[in-house]
Coordinates of C-alpha atoms in Angstrom, one line a residue:
X1 CA 134.1 -168.2 11.6
X2 CA 134.9 -169.7 8.2
X3 CA 138.2 -168.7 6.6
X4 CA 138.9 -169.3 2.9
X5 CA 142.6 -168.9 2.3
X6 CA 144.5 -168.0 -0.9
X7 CA 145.4 -171.7 -1.5
X8 CA 141.7 -172.5 -1.4
X9 CA 141.6 -174.4 1.9
X10 CA 138.7 -174.0 4.3
X11 CA 139.2 -174.3 8.0
X12 CA 137.9 -173.3 11.5
X13 CA 134.2 -174.0 10.8
X14 CA 131.7 -173.2 13.5
X15 CA 127.9 -173.5 13.0
X16 CA 125.9 -170.4 14.0
X17 CA 122.7 -168.6 12.9
X18 CA 123.5 -165.5 10.9
X19 CA 126.1 -165.0 8.2
X20 CA 128.2 -161.9 7.7
X21 CA 130.7 -161.7 4.8
X22 CA 133.9 -159.7 4.9
X23 CA 136.3 -159.6 2.0
X24 CA 140.0 -158.7 2.5
X25 CA 142.1 -158.8 -0.6
X26 CA 141.6 -162.3 -2.0
X27 CA 140.3 -163.9 1.2
X28 CA 136.7 -164.3 2.2
X29 CA 135.8 -164.2 5.9
X30 CA 132.4 -165.5 6.9
X31 CA 131.0 -164.7 10.4
X32 CA 128.0 -166.4 11.7
X33 CA 126.3 -165.7 15.1
X34 CA 123.6 -167.3 17.3
X35 CA 124.1 -171.0 17.4
X36 CA 121.4 -173.2 15.9
X37 CA 123.6 -176.1 14.5
X38 CA 121.1 -178.7 13.2
X39 CA 118.7 -176.5 11.2
X40 CA 121.3 -174.5 9.5
X41 CA 124.1 -177.0 8.7
X42 CA 122.7 -177.7 5.2
X43 CA 122.4 -174.0 4.4
X44 CA 125.8 -173.2 5.7
X45 CA 127.4 -176.0 3.6
X46 CA 125.8 -174.8 0.4
X47 CA 126.8 -171.2 1.2
X48 CA 130.4 -172.2 1.8
X49 CA 130.6 -174.2 -1.4
X50 CA 129.1 -171.2 -3.4
X51 CA 131.7 -168.8 -1.8
X52 CA 134.5 -171.2 -2.5
X53 CA 133.6 -171.6 -6.2
X54 CA 133.2 -167.8 -6.5
X55 CA 136.6 -167.3 -4.8
X56 CA 138.2 -169.7 -7.4
X57 CA 136.8 -167.7 -10.2
X58 CA 138.7 -164.6 -8.9
X59 CA 142.0 -166.4 -9.5
X60 CA 143.5 -164.9 -12.6
X61 CA 146.8 -163.6 -13.9
X62 CA 147.4 -159.9 -14.1
X63 CA 146.2 -157.9 -17.1
X64 CA 149.8 -157.0 -18.1
X65 CA 150.9 -160.7 -18.1
X66 CA 147.8 -161.7 -20.1
X67 CA 148.5 -159.0 -22.7
X68 CA 152.2 -160.2 -22.9
X69 CA 151.1 -163.7 -23.5
X70 CA 148.6 -162.6 -26.2
X71 CA 151.4 -160.5 -27.8
X72 CA 153.7 -163.6 -27.8
X73 CA 150.9 -165.7 -29.3
X74 CA 150.4 -163.4 -32.3
X75 CA 154.1 -162.7 -32.8
X76 CA 154.8 -166.5 -33.2
X77 CA 151.8 -167.3 -35.4
X78 CA 149.7 -168.8 -32.6
X79 CA 146.8 -169.9 -34.8
X80 CA 149.2 -172.4 -36.5
X81 CA 150.7 -173.9 -33.4
X82 CA 150.4 -177.6 -33.0
X83 CA 148.6 -177.0 -29.7
X84 CA 147.1 -173.5 -29.8
X85 CA 145.3 -171.3 -27.2
X86 CA 141.7 -170.3 -26.8
X87 CA 142.1 -166.6 -26.2
X88 CA 138.5 -166.4 -24.8
X89 CA 139.5 -168.7 -22.0
X90 CA 141.5 -168.1 -18.9
X91 CA 145.3 -168.1 -19.4
X92 CA 145.4 -170.7 -16.7
X93 CA 144.0 -173.2 -19.2
X94 CA 146.4 -172.3 -22.0
X95 CA 148.8 -175.0 -23.2
X96 CA 152.3 -174.6 -21.9
X97 CA 151.5 -171.8 -19.5
X98 CA 152.4 -172.6 -15.9
X99 CA 150.7 -170.4 -13.3
X100 CA 151.5 -170.3 -9.6
X101 CA 149.7 -168.1 -7.2
X102 CA 148.1 -166.1 -10.1
X103 CA 151.6 -165.4 -11.6
X104 CA 152.9 -166.8 -14.9
X105 CA 156.1 -168.7 -13.9
X106 CA 156.5 -170.9 -16.9
X107 CA 156.1 -170.8 -20.7
X108 CA 157.0 -174.2 -22.1
X109 CA 156.2 -174.7 -25.8
X110 CA 158.7 -177.2 -27.1
X111 CA 158.3 -178.5 -30.6
X112 CA 155.0 -176.6 -31.1
X113 CA 155.4 -175.1 -34.6
X114 CA 156.1 -171.5 -33.3
X115 CA 157.2 -169.2 -36.2
X116 CA 158.2 -165.6 -35.7
X117 CA 160.2 -163.5 -33.2
X118 CA 160.1 -163.3 -29.5
X119 CA 158.4 -159.9 -28.8
X120 CA 160.1 -157.3 -26.6
X121 CA 157.0 -157.5 -24.3
X122 CA 158.3 -160.8 -22.9
X123 CA 159.6 -158.7 -20.1
X124 CA 156.1 -158.1 -18.8
X125 CA 156.2 -161.7 -17.6
X126 CA 158.1 -160.5 -14.6
X127 CA 157.7 -163.7 -12.6
X128 CA 158.7 -166.0 -15.3
X129 CA 161.1 -168.8 -14.2
X130 CA 161.2 -171.0 -17.3
X131 CA 161.1 -170.0 -20.9
X132 CA 161.4 -173.2 -23.0
X133 CA 160.9 -172.8 -26.8
X134 CA 163.1 -175.7 -27.9
X135 CA 162.8 -177.0 -31.4
X136 CA 160.6 -174.5 -33.2
X137 CA 161.2 -171.9 -35.9
X138 CA 161.8 -168.8 -33.8
X139 CA 163.8 -166.3 -35.8
X140 CA 165.3 -162.9 -35.3
X141 CA 167.4 -161.9 -32.3
X142 CA 166.9 -162.5 -28.7
X143 CA 165.1 -159.3 -27.4
X144 CA 167.2 -157.0 -25.2
X145 CA 164.4 -157.1 -22.7
X146 CA 165.2 -160.7 -21.9
X147 CA 167.6 -159.4 -19.3
X148 CA 164.7 -157.8 -17.4
X149 CA 163.4 -161.2 -16.3
X150 CA 164.8 -161.1 -12.9
X151 CA 163.2 -164.5 -11.8
X152 CA 164.3 -166.4 -15.0
X153 CA 166.2 -169.6 -14.1
X154 CA 165.9 -171.6 -17.3
X155 CA 166.1 -170.2 -20.8
X156 CA 166.1 -172.6 -23.7
X157 CA 165.6 -171.4 -27.3
X158 CA 167.8 -174.1 -28.8
X159 CA 167.2 -175.7 -32.2
X160 CA 165.5 -172.6 -33.7
X161 CA 166.6 -170.0 -36.3
X162 CA 167.9 -167.2 -34.0
X163 CA 170.3 -164.7 -35.6
X164 CA 172.2 -161.7 -34.3
X165 CA 174.3 -161.5 -31.2
X166 CA 173.6 -162.6 -27.6
X167 CA 172.5 -159.4 -25.9
X168 CA 174.7 -158.0 -23.2
X169 CA 171.6 -157.5 -21.1
X170 CA 171.6 -161.3 -20.5
X171 CA 174.0 -160.5 -17.7
X172 CA 171.1 -158.8 -15.8
X173 CA 169.2 -162.1 -15.6
X174 CA 170.9 -162.9 -12.3
X175 CA 168.8 -165.9 -11.4
X176 CA 169.7 -167.9 -14.6
X177 CA 170.9 -171.4 -13.9
X178 CA 170.6 -172.8 -17.5
X179 CA 171.2 -170.9 -20.7
X180 CA 170.7 -173.1 -23.8
X181 CA 170.9 -171.4 -27.3
X182 CA 172.5 -174.2 -29.3
X183 CA 171.7 -175.1 -32.9
X184 CA 171.0 -171.6 -34.1
X185 CA 172.7 -169.0 -36.3
X186 CA 174.0 -166.7 -33.5
X187 CA 177.0 -164.5 -34.4
X188 CA 179.3 -162.1 -32.7
X189 CA 181.3 -162.6 -29.5
X190 CA 180.3 -164.1 -26.2
X191 CA 179.5 -161.1 -24.1
X192 CA 181.6 -160.6 -21.0
X193 CA 178.5 -159.9 -19.0
X194 CA 177.9 -163.7 -19.0
X195 CA 180.5 -163.8 -16.2
X196 CA 178.1 -162.0 -13.9
X197 CA 175.7 -165.0 -13.9
X198 CA 177.0 -166.4 -10.7
X199 CA 174.2 -169.0 -10.4
X200 CA 174.8 -170.4 -13.9
X201 CA 175.2 -174.2 -14.1
X202 CA 174.7 -174.9 -17.8
X203 CA 175.9 -172.8 -20.7
X204 CA 175.2 -174.6 -24.0
X205 CA 175.9 -172.5 -27.2
X206 CA 177.2 -175.1 -29.6
X207 CA 176.5 -175.2 -33.3
X208 CA 176.3 -171.5 -33.9
X209 CA 178.6 -168.9 -35.6
X210 CA 180.0 -167.3 -32.5
X211 CA 183.6 -166.0 -32.7
X212 CA 186.3 -164.2 -30.9
X213 CA 188.2 -165.0 -27.6
X214 CA 186.5 -166.2 -24.5
X215 CA 185.9 -163.4 -22.1
X216 CA 188.0 -163.5 -18.9
X217 CA 184.9 -163.2 -16.8
X218 CA 183.8 -166.7 -18.0
X219 CA 186.3 -168.3 -15.7
X220 CA 184.5 -166.7 -12.7
X221 CA 181.6 -169.1 -13.1
X222 CA 182.4 -171.4 -10.2
X223 CA 179.0 -173.1 -10.2
X224 CA 179.1 -174.0 -13.9
X225 CA 178.8 -177.7 -14.6
X226 CA 178.3 -177.8 -18.3
X227 CA 180.2 -175.6 -20.8
X228 CA 179.5 -176.6 -24.4
X229 CA 180.8 -174.2 -27.0
X230 CA 181.8 -176.6 -29.7
X231 CA 181.3 -176.1 -33.5
X232 CA 181.6 -172.3 -33.5
X233 CA 184.5 -170.0 -34.5
X234 CA 186.0 -169.2 -31.2
X235 CA 189.7 -168.3 -31.2
X236 CA 192.5 -167.3 -28.8
X237 CA 193.9 -169.2 -25.9
X238 CA 192.2 -171.2 -23.2
X239 CA 193.3 -169.5 -20.0
X240 CA 195.0 -171.3 -17.1
X241 CA 192.2 -169.6 -15.0
X242 CA 190.0 -172.5 -16.1
X243 CA 191.1 -174.1 -12.9
X244 CA 188.6 -171.7 -11.1
X245 CA 185.7 -173.6 -12.7
X246 CA 185.8 -176.3 -10.0
X247 CA 182.3 -177.5 -10.5
X248 CA 182.8 -178.3 -14.2
X249 CA 181.7 -181.7 -15.3
X250 CA 181.4 -181.4 -19.1
X251 CA 183.7 -179.3 -21.2
X252 CA 183.2 -179.3 -25.0
X253 CA 185.2 -176.9 -27.2
X254 CA 185.9 -179.1 -30.2
X255 CA 185.8 -177.6 -33.8
X256 CA 186.9 -174.1 -33.0
X257 CA 190.1 -172.2 -33.6
X258 CA 191.7 -172.2 -30.2
X259 CA 195.5 -171.9 -30.2
X260 CA 198.5 -172.2 -27.8
X261 CA 199.3 -174.6 -25.1
X262 CA 196.5 -176.8 -23.6
X263 CA 196.5 -175.6 -19.9
X264 CA 197.7 -178.3 -17.5
X265 CA 195.3 -176.7 -15.0
X266 CA 192.6 -178.8 -16.6
X267 CA 194.0 -181.7 -14.5
X268 CA 192.9 -179.9 -11.3
X269 CA 189.2 -180.1 -12.3
X270 CA 188.3 -183.1 -10.1
X271 CA 184.7 -183.1 -11.1
X272 CA 185.4 -183.1 -14.9
X273 CA 183.9 -186.3 -16.3
X274 CA 183.7 -185.5 -20.0
X275 CA 186.0 -183.3 -22.1
X276 CA 186.4 -182.8 -25.9
X277 CA 188.7 -180.0 -27.0
X278 CA 190.0 -181.7 -30.1
X279 CA 190.0 -180.3 -33.6
X280 CA 191.3 -176.9 -32.6
X281 CA 194.8 -175.5 -33.2
X282 CA 196.3 -176.2 -29.8
X283 CA 200.0 -177.1 -29.8
X284 CA 202.7 -178.1 -27.4
X285 CA 203.1 -181.1 -25.1
X286 CA 200.3 -182.6 -23.0
X287 CA 200.1 -185.1 -20.2
X288 CA 198.9 -188.6 -20.5
X289 CA 196.1 -187.8 -18.1
X290 CA 194.8 -185.0 -20.3
X291 CA 195.0 -187.0 -23.5
X292 CA 193.2 -189.9 -21.9
X293 CA 190.4 -187.6 -20.7
X294 CA 189.7 -186.1 -24.1
X295 CA 187.2 -187.9 -26.3
X296 CA 189.5 -187.8 -29.4
X297 CA 192.7 -187.9 -27.3
X298 CA 193.8 -184.4 -28.2
X299 CA 193.6 -184.6 -32.0
X300 CA 194.3 -181.2 -33.4
X301 CA 194.7 -179.6 -36.8
X302 CA 198.2 -178.6 -37.8
X303 CA 199.3 -175.8 -40.1
X304 CA 198.4 -177.9 -43.1
X305 CA 195.0 -178.6 -41.8
X306 CA 195.9 -182.3 -41.1
X307 CA 194.6 -184.0 -38.0
X308 CA 197.5 -184.9 -35.6
X309 CA 197.7 -185.9 -32.0
X310 CA 199.6 -183.7 -29.6
X311 CA 202.7 -185.4 -28.3
X312 CA 202.9 -186.4 -24.7
X313 CA 205.4 -185.2 -22.1
X314 CA 208.5 -187.2 -22.1
X315 CA 208.6 -189.8 -19.3
X316 CA 211.6 -190.5 -17.1
X317 CA 213.1 -192.8 -19.8
X318 CA 213.2 -190.0 -22.3
X319 CA 210.5 -191.6 -24.5
X320 CA 207.6 -189.5 -25.7
X321 CA 204.5 -191.5 -24.9
X322 CA 201.3 -192.1 -26.7
X323 CA 197.7 -192.2 -25.3
X324 CA 197.4 -195.6 -27.0

């Protein structure tokens, strides 16, 4: 018997006289009876190769996935891409399309002159794990259907021209590990549904026009390593619950409108390697450890809009210290 598997391997070859073909799903079984090894070996080898090539030709993505890719192509001015697609060829040959086991798992088109909006039909790519459209001219809002991509782990539409709000449906993309939407024109508040993304490790939304207070659910992201929200219009207080974000390594909140006391709980984040929360409106005393950890040593804007450093907690001599 000759068995041709889904991953195109051939094994268990026995030489016999007659060939019987049996197809089951995407596998081809070849049965041969009555042994006459020497005379038929050449014929058998040719037949196996022919079957193998034919089997490979069956490998193709689903019709719905292909239609979704074509919709995306037309919606983003595919003919003008730097590296475009031949729509008469198989999607497995298209630039930036990653296929695994006949399923589209990646769409990676960084810096490829895409212009237009992401179509709602993106949800038809149900096995998509990576959507990377970094540095193009994607406009419009993120489609609500983005949350239907249950396998999506990495979403990067940074350095584009996105507008509108971050859809609350993003909280349904439970597999997300990295969400990067920085350098756009996004507005509105950070949806509380972000807090349901328990696998999230990277949330980078800097250089947008986001506003409002940070949702309490954000502090539930215990696997988050990178939180970059700088250069927006966020306001309100930074909660003491930030201590729950024990995996945090990089915290960037500078150039916003945060107020109130800088939470001392930041000192409990043992994995925190880089922090910049300056150029906000925080006030009150801070510790030397916090001042030293901050890139600009806790330089804030006072009521007059002037840059001043927050004073340090008085030491046991009664002297207010300085991070210098």
